[in-house]
mmCIF file of C-alpha atoms and ligand atoms in Angstrom:
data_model
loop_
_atom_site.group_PDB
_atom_site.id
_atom_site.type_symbol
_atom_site.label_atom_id
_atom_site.label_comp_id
_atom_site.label_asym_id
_atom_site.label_seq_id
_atom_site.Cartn_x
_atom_site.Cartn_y
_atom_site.Cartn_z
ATOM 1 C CA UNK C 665 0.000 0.000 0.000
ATOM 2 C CA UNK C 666 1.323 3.462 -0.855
ATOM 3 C CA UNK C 667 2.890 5.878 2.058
ATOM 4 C CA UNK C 668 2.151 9.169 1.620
ATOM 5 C CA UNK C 669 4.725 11.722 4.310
ATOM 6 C CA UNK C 670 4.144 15.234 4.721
ATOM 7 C CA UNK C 671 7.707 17.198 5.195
ATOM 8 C CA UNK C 672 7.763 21.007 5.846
ATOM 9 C CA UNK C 673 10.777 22.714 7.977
ATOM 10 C CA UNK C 674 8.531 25.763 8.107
ATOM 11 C CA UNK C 675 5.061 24.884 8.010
ATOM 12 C CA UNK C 676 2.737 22.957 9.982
ATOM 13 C CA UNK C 677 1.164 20.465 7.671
ATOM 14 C CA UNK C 678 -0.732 18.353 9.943
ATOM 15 C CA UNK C 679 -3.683 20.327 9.004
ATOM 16 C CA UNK C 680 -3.059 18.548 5.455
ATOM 17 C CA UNK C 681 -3.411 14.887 6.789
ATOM 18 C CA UNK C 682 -7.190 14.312 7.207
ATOM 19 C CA UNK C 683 -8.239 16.192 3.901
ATOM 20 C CA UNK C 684 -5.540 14.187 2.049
ATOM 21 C CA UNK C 685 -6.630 10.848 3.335
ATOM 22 C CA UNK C 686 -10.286 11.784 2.926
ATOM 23 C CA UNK C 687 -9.108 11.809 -0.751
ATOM 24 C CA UNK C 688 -7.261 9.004 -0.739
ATOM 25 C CA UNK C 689 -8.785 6.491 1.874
ATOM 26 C CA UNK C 690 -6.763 3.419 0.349
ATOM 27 C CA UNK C 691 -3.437 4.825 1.398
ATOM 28 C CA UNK C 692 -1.720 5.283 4.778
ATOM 29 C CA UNK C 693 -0.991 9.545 5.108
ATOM 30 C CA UNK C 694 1.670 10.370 7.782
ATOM 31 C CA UNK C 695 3.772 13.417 8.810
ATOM 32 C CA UNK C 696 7.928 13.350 8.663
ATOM 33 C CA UNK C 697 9.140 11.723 11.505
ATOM 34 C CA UNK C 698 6.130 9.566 12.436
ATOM 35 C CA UNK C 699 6.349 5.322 11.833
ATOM 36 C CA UNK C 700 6.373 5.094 7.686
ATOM 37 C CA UNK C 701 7.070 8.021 6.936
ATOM 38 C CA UNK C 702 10.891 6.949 5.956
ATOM 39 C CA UNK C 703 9.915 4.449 3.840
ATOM 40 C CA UNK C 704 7.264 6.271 1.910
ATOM 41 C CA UNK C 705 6.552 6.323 -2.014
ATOM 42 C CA UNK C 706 5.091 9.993 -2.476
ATOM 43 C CA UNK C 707 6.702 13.065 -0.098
ATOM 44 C CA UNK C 708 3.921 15.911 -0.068
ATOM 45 C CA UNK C 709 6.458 18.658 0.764
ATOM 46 C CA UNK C 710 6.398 22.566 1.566
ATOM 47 C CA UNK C 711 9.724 23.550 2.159
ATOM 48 C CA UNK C 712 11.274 20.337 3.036
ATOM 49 C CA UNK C 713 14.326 19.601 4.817
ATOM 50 C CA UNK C 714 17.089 19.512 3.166
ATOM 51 C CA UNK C 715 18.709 15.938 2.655
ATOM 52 C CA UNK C 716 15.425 14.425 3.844
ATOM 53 C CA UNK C 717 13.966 13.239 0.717
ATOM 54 C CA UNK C 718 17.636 11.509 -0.401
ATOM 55 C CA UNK C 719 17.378 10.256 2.847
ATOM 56 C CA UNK C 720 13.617 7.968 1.562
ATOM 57 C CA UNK C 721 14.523 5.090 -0.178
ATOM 58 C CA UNK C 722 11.215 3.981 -1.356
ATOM 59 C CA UNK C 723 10.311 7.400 -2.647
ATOM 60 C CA UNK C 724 9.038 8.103 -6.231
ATOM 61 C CA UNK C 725 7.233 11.069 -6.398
ATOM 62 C CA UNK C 726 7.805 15.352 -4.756
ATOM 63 C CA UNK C 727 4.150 16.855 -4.657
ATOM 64 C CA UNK C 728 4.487 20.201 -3.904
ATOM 65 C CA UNK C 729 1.655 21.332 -1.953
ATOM 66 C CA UNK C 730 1.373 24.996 -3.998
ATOM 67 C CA UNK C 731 2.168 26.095 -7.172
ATOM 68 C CA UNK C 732 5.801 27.001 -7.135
ATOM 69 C CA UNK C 733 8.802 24.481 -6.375
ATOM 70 C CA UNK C 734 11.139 26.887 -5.932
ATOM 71 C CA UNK C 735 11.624 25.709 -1.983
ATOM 72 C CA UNK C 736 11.835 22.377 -3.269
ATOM 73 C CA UNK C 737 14.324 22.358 -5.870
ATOM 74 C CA UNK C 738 16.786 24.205 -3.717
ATOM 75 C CA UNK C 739 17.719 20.941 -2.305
ATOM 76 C CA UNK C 740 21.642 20.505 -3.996
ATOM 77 C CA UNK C 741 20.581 17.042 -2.892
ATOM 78 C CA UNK C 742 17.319 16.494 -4.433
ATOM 79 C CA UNK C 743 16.380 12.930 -5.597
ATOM 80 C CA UNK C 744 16.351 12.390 -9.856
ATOM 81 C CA UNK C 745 12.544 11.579 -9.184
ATOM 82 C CA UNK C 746 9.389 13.603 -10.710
ATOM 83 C CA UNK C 747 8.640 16.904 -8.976
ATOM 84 C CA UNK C 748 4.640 18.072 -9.644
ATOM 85 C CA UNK C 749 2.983 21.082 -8.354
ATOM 86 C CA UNK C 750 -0.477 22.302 -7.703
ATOM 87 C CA UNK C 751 -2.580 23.714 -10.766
ATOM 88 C CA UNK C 752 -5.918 24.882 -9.664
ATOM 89 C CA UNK C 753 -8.168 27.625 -11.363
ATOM 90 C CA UNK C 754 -9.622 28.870 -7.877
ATOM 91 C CA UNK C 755 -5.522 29.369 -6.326
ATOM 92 C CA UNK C 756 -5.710 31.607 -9.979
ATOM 93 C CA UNK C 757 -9.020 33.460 -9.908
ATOM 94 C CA UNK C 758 -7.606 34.129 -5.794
ATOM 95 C CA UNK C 759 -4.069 35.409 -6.942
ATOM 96 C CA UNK C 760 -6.518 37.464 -9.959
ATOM 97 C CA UNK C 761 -8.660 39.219 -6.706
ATOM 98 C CA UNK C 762 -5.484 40.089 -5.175
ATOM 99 C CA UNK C 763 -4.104 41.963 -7.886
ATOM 100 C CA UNK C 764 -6.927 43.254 -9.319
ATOM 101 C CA UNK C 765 -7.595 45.119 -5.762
ATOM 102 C CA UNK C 766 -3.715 46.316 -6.037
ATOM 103 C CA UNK C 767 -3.894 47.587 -9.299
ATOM 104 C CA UNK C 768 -7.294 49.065 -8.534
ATOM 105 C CA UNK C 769 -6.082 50.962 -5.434
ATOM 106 C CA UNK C 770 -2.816 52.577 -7.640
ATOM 107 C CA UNK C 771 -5.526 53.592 -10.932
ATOM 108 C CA UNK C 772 -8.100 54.374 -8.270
ATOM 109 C CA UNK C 773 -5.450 56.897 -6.270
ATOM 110 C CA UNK C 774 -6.619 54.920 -2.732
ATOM 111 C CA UNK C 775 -2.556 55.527 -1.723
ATOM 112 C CA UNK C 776 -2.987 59.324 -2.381
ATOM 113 C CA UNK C 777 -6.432 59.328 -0.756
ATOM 114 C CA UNK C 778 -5.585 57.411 2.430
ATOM 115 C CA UNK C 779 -2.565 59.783 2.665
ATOM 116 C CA UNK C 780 -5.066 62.575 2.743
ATOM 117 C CA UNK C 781 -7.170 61.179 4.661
ATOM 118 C CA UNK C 782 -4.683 61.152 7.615
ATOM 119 C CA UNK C 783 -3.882 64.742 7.285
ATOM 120 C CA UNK C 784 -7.677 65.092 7.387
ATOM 121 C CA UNK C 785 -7.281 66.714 3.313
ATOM 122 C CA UNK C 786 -9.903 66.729 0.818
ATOM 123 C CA UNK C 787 -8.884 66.257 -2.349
ATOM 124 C CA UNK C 788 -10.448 64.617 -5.470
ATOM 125 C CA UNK C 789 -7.906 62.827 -7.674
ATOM 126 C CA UNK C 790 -8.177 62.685 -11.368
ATOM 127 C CA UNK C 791 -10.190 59.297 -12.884
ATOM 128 C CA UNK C 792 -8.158 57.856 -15.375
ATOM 129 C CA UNK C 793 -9.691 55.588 -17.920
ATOM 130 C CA UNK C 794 -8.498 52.138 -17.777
ATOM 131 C CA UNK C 795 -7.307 51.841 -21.168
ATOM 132 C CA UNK C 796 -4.741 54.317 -20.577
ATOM 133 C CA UNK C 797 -3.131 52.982 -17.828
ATOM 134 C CA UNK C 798 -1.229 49.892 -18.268
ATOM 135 C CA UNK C 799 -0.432 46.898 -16.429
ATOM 136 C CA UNK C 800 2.876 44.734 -17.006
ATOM 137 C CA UNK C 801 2.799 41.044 -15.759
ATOM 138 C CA UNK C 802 6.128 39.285 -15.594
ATOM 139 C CA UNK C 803 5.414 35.529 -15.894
ATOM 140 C CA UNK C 804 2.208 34.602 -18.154
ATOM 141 C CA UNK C 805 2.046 30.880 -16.864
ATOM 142 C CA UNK C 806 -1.453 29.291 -14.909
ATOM 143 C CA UNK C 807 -1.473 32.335 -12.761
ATOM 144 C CA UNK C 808 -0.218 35.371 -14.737
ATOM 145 C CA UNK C 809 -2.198 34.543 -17.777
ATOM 146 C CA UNK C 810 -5.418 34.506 -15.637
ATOM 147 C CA UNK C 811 -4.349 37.731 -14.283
ATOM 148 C CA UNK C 812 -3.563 39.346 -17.428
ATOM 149 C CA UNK C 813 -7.100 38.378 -18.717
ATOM 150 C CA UNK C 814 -9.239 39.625 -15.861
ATOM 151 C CA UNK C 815 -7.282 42.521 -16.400
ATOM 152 C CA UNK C 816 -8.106 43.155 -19.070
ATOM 153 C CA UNK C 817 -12.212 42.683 -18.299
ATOM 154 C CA UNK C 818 -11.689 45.355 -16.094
ATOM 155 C CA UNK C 819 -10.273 47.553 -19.498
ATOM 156 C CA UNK C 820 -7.108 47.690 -18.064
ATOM 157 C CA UNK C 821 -4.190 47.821 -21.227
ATOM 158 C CA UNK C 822 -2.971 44.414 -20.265
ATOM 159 C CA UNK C 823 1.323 43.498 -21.572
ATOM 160 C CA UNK C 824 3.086 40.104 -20.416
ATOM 161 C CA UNK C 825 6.541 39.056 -20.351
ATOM 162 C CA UNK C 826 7.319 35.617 -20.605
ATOM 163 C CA UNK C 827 10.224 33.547 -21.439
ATOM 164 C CA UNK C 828 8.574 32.473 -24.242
ATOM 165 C CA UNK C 829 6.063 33.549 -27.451
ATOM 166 C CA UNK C 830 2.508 32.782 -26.638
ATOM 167 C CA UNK C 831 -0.712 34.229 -27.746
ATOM 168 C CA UNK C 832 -3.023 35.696 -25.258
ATOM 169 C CA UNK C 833 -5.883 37.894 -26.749
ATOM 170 C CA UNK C 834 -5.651 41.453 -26.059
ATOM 171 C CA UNK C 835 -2.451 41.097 -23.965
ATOM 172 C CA UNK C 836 0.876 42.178 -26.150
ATOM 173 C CA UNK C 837 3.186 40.008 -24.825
ATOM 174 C CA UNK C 838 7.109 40.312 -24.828
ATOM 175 C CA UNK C 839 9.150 37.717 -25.105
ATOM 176 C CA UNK C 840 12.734 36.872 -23.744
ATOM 177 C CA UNK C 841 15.872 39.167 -22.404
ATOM 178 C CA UNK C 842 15.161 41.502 -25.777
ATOM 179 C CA UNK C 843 11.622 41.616 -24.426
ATOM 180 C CA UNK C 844 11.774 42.920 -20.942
ATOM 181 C CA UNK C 845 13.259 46.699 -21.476
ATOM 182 C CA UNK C 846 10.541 47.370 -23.915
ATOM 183 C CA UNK C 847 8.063 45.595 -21.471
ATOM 184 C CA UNK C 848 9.173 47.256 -18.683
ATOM 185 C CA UNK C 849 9.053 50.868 -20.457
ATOM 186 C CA UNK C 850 5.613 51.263 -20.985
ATOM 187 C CA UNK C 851 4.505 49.868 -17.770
ATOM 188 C CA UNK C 852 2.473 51.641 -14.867
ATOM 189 C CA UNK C 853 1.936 48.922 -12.633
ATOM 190 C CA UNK C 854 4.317 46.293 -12.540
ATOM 191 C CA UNK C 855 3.220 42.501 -11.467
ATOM 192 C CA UNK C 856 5.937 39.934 -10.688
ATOM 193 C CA UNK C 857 3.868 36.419 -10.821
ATOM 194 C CA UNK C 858 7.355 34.715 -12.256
ATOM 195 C CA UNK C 859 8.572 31.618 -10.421
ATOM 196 C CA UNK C 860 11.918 31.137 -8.682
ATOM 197 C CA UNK C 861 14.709 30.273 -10.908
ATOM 198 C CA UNK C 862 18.286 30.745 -11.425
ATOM 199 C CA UNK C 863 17.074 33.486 -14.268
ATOM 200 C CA UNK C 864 14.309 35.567 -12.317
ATOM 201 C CA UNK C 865 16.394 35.494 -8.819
ATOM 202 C CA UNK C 866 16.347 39.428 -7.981
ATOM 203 C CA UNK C 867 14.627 40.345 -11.479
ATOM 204 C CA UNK C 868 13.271 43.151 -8.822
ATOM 205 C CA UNK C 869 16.191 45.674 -8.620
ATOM 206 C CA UNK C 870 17.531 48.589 -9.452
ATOM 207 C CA UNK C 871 17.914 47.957 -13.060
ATOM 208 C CA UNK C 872 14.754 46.974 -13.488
ATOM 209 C CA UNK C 873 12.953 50.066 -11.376
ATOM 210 C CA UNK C 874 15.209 52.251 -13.539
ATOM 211 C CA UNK C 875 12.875 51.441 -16.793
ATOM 212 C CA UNK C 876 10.176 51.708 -15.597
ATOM 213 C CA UNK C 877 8.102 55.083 -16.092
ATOM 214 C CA UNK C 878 9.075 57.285 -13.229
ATOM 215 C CA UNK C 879 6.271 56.645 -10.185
ATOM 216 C CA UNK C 880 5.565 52.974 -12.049
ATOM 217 C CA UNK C 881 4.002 51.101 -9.124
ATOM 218 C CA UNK C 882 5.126 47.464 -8.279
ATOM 219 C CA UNK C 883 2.650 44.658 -7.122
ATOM 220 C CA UNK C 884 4.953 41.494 -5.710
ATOM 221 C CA UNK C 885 3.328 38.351 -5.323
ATOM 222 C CA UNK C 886 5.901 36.202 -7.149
ATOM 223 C CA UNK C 887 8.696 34.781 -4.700
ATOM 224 C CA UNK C 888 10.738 37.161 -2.125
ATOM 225 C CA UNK C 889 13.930 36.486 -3.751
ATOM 226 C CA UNK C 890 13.055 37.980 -7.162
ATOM 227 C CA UNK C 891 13.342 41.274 -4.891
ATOM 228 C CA UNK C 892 16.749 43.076 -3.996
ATOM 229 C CA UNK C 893 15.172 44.602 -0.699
ATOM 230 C CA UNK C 894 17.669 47.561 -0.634
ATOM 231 C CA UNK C 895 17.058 48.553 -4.231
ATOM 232 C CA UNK C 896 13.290 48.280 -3.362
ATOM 233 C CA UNK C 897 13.456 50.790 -0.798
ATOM 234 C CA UNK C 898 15.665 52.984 -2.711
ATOM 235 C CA UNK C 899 13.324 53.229 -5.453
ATOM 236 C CA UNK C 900 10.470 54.159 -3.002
ATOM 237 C CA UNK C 901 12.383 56.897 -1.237
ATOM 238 C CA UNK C 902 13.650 58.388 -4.321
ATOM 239 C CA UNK C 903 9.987 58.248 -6.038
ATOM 240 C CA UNK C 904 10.954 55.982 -9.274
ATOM 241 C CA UNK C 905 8.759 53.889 -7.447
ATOM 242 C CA UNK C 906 5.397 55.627 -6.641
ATOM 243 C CA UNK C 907 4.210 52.843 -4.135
ATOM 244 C CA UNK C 908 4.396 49.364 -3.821
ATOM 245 C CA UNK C 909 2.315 45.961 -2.802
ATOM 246 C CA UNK C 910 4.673 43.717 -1.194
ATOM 247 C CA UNK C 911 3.709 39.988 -0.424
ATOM 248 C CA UNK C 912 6.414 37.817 -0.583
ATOM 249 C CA UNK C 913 9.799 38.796 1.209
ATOM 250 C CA UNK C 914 13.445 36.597 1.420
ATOM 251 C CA UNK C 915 12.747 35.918 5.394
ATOM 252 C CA UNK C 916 9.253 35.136 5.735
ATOM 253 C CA UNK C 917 7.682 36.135 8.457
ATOM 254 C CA UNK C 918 9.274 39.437 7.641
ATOM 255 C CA UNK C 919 10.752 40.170 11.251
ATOM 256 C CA UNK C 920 9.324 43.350 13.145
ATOM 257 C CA UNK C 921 12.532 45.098 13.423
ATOM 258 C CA UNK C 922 12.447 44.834 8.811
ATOM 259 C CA UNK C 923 12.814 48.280 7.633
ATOM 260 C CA UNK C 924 9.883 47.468 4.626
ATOM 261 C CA UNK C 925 7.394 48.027 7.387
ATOM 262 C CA UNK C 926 7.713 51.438 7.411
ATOM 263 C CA UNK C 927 9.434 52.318 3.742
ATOM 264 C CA UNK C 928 6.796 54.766 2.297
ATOM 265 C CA UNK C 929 3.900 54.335 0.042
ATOM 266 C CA UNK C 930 4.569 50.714 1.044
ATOM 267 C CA UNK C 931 1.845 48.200 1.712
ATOM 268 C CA UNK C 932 3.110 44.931 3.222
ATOM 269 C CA UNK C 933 0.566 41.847 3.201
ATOM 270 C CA UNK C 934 1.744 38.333 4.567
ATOM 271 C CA UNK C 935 2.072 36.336 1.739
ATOM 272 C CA UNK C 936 -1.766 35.665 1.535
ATOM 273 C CA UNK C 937 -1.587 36.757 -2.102
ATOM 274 C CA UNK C 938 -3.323 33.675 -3.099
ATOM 275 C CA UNK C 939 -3.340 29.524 -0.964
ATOM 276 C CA UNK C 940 -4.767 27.009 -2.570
ATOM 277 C CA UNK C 941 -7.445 25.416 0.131
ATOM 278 C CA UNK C 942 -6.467 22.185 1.674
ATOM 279 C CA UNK C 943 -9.350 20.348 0.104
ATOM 280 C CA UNK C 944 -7.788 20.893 -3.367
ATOM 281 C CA UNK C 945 -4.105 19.868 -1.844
ATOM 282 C CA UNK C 946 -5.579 16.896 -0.655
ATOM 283 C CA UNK C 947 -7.426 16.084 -4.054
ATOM 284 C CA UNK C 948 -4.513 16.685 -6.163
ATOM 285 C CA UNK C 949 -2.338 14.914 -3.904
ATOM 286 C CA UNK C 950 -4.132 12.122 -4.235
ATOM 287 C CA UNK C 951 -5.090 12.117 -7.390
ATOM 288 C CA UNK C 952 -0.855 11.828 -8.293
ATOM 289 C CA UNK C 953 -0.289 9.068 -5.678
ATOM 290 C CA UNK C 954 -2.895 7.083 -7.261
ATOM 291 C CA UNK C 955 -1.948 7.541 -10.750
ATOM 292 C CA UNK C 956 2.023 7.124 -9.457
ATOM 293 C CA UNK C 957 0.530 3.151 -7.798
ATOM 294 C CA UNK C 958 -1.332 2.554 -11.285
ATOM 295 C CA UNK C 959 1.993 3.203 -13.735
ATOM 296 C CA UNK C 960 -0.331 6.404 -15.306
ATOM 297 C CA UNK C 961 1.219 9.722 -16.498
ATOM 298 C CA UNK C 962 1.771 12.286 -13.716
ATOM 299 C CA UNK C 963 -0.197 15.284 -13.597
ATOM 300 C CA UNK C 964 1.395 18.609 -13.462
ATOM 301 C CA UNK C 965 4.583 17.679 -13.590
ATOM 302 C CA UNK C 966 7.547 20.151 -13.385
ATOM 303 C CA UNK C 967 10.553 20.646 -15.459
ATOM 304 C CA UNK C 968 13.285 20.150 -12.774
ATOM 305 C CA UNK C 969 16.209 21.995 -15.357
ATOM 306 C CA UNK C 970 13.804 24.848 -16.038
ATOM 307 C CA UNK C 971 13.247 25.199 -12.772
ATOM 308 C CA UNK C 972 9.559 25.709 -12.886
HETATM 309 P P1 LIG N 1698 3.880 28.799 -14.269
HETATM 310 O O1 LIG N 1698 2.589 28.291 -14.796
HETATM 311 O O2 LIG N 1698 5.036 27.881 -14.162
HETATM 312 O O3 LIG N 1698 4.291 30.051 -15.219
HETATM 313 C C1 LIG N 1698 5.517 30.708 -15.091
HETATM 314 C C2 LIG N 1698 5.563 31.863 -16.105
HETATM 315 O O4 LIG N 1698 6.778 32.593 -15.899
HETATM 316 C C3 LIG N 1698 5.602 31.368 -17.562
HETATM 317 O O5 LIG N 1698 4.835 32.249 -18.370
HETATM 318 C C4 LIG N 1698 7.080 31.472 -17.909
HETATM 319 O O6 LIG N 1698 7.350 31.695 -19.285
HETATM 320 C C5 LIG N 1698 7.479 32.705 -17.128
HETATM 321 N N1 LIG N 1698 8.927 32.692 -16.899
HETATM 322 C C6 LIG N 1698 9.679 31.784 -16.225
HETATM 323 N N2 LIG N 1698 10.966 32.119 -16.267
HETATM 324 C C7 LIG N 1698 11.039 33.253 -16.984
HETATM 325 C C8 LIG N 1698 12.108 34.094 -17.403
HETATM 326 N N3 LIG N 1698 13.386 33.814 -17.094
HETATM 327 N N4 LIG N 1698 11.820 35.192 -18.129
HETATM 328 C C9 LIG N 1698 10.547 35.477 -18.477
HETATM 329 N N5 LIG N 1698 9.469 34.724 -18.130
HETATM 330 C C10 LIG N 1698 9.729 33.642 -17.383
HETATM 331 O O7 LIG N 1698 3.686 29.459 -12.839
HETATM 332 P P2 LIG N 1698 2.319 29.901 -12.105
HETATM 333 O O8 LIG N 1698 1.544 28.714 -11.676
HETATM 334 O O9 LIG N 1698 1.648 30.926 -12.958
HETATM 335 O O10 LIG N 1698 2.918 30.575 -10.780
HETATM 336 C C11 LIG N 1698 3.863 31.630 -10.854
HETATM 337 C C12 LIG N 1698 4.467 31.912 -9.494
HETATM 338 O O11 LIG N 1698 3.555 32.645 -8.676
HETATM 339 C C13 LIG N 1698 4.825 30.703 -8.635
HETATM 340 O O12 LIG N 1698 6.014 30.084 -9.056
HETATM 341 C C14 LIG N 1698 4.981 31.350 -7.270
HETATM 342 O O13 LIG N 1698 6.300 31.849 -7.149
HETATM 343 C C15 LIG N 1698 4.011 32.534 -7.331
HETATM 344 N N6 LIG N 1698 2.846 32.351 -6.442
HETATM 345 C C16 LIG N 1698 2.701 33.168 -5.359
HETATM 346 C C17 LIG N 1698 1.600 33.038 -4.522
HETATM 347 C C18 LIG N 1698 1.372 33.993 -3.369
HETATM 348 O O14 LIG N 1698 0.475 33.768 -2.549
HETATM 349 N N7 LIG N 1698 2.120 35.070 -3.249
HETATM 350 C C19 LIG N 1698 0.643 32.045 -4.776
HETATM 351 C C20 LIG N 1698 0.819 31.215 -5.888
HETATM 352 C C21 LIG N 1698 1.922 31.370 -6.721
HETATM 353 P P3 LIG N 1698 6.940 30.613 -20.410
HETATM 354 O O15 LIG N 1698 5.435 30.744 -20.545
HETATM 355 O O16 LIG N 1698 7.647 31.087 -21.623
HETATM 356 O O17 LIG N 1698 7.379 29.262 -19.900
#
């Protein structure tokens, strides 16, 4: 019968054992460090230990429990085994709400009117129609191209970056290095929704604040290493960066003492851009482990040398 352990070094799981073996009552579903958990076939991970899963010898399957990998691949001693990730069109239409409020308080002026408001300052700020004010998304994968298109329902101009062409209707989309300065250029709110890689790791600094339209605003809710921090502040105090929605940082929970707490025009939220529930964990968990005991083709399966 098929083990299924759940290793985190940061995150309670156990809340992810019941709905995972209410979707997959055949198997036995066990956190790290409980009896079969070492010997199990399919490691539901979060940020897992490193040298843990090398240390499974029965194991033939990663699950990550969200939608990036980043936290798992990190591991220089990460089995050869199939990584797969969770692809779910409600943890897409959640990350689209998210946004869509960001980008909605930055057209809307809600920054400049909350700032007035605290200096008790009426003031009326200029309605600018949608179609002139442009959003950039960097990354146009499950997520970002869900983004982009709600966007765009809202009349927002809508441009992606990706690594690679694609079609998306009504979205110009830049592709590549040669892409990105162009991208970048014509961009009032910026959206990072790229995943962790050798490639995108601090895509958020200087350089990249630097093209943007002077005042651009930045909405984060990739990873928090995409971001150099100090370049991130910089930008806000010198006003190439108008504001800012943060989600993600590099130490998570951002510590009290963090300067990004109080860097201006700054809103920090605690990476609650977008979970998928535990319901749909559970479901797709199980639905790999079963196809993984019946020889079938993996869902959602990862390309480890991509990185994503
Ligand atoms: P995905 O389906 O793997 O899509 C990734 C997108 O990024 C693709 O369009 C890809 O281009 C593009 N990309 C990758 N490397 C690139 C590069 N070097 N240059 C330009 N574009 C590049 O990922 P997803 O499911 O949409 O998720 C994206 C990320 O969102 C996750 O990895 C995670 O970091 C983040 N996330 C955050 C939260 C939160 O709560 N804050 C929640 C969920 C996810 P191609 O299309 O050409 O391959």
């Amino acid at each position: 019968m098929t083990t299924i352990a759940l290793l985190s070094k940061s995150y309670d799981m156990s809340h992810l054992v019941a709905p995972i073996q209410r979707a997959a009552p055949e198997f036995t579903v066990v956190m790290h460090g409980e009896p079969g958990a070492a010997s199990a076939e399919v490691a539901a991970c979060w940020d897992p230990p490193p040298g843990a899963l090398a240390k499974m010898p029965n194991l033939r399957l990663i699950q990550s429990i969200a939608a990036g990998v980043d936290n798992i691949l990190c591991d220089p001693t990460l089995p050869a085994l199939p990584v797969c990730r969770v692809v779910d069109p409600q943890h897409a239409r959640g990350m689209s709400e998210f946004v869509t409020w960001g980008v909605l308080h930055f057209h809307r002026q809600l920054d400049l009117v909350l700032r007035n408001q605290a200096r008790g300052h009426w003031f009326r700020p200029e309605q600018v129609h949608p179609a002139r004010y442009t959003v950039g998304v960097m990354g146009l994968g499950e997520i970002g191209s869900r983004v982009a298109l709600d966007l765009l329902h809202h009349g927002f101009s809508v441009r992606g970056w990706a690594r690679s062409a694609r079609e998306l209707p009504g979205v110009t989309v830049f592709e590549g290095a040669d892409g990105f300065a162009p991208f970048l250029a014509g961009t009032d709110v910026l959206v990072c929704l790229l995943p962790l890689t050798g490639e995108t790791r601090g895509i958020l600094d200087a350089t990249t604040f630097g093209q943007l339209k002077p005042g651009a605003k930045l909405i984060h809710v990739g990873r928090g290493e995409h971001l150099a921090v100090s370049d991130l502040l910089a930008a806000l105090e010198s006003g190439q960066l108008g504001g800012a929605v943060v989600d993600v940082f590099p130490v998570e929970p951002l510590p009290a003492d963090d300067p990004l707490w109080r860097a201006p025009n700054l809103i920090v939220t605690p990476h609650m851009a977008s979970v998928a529930s535990a319901r749909t964990i559970g479901e797709q968990v199980a639905h790999n482990a079963r196809r993984l005991a019946a020889g079938e083709p993996l869902s959602n399966v990862v390309d480890v040398k991509r990185g994503y």
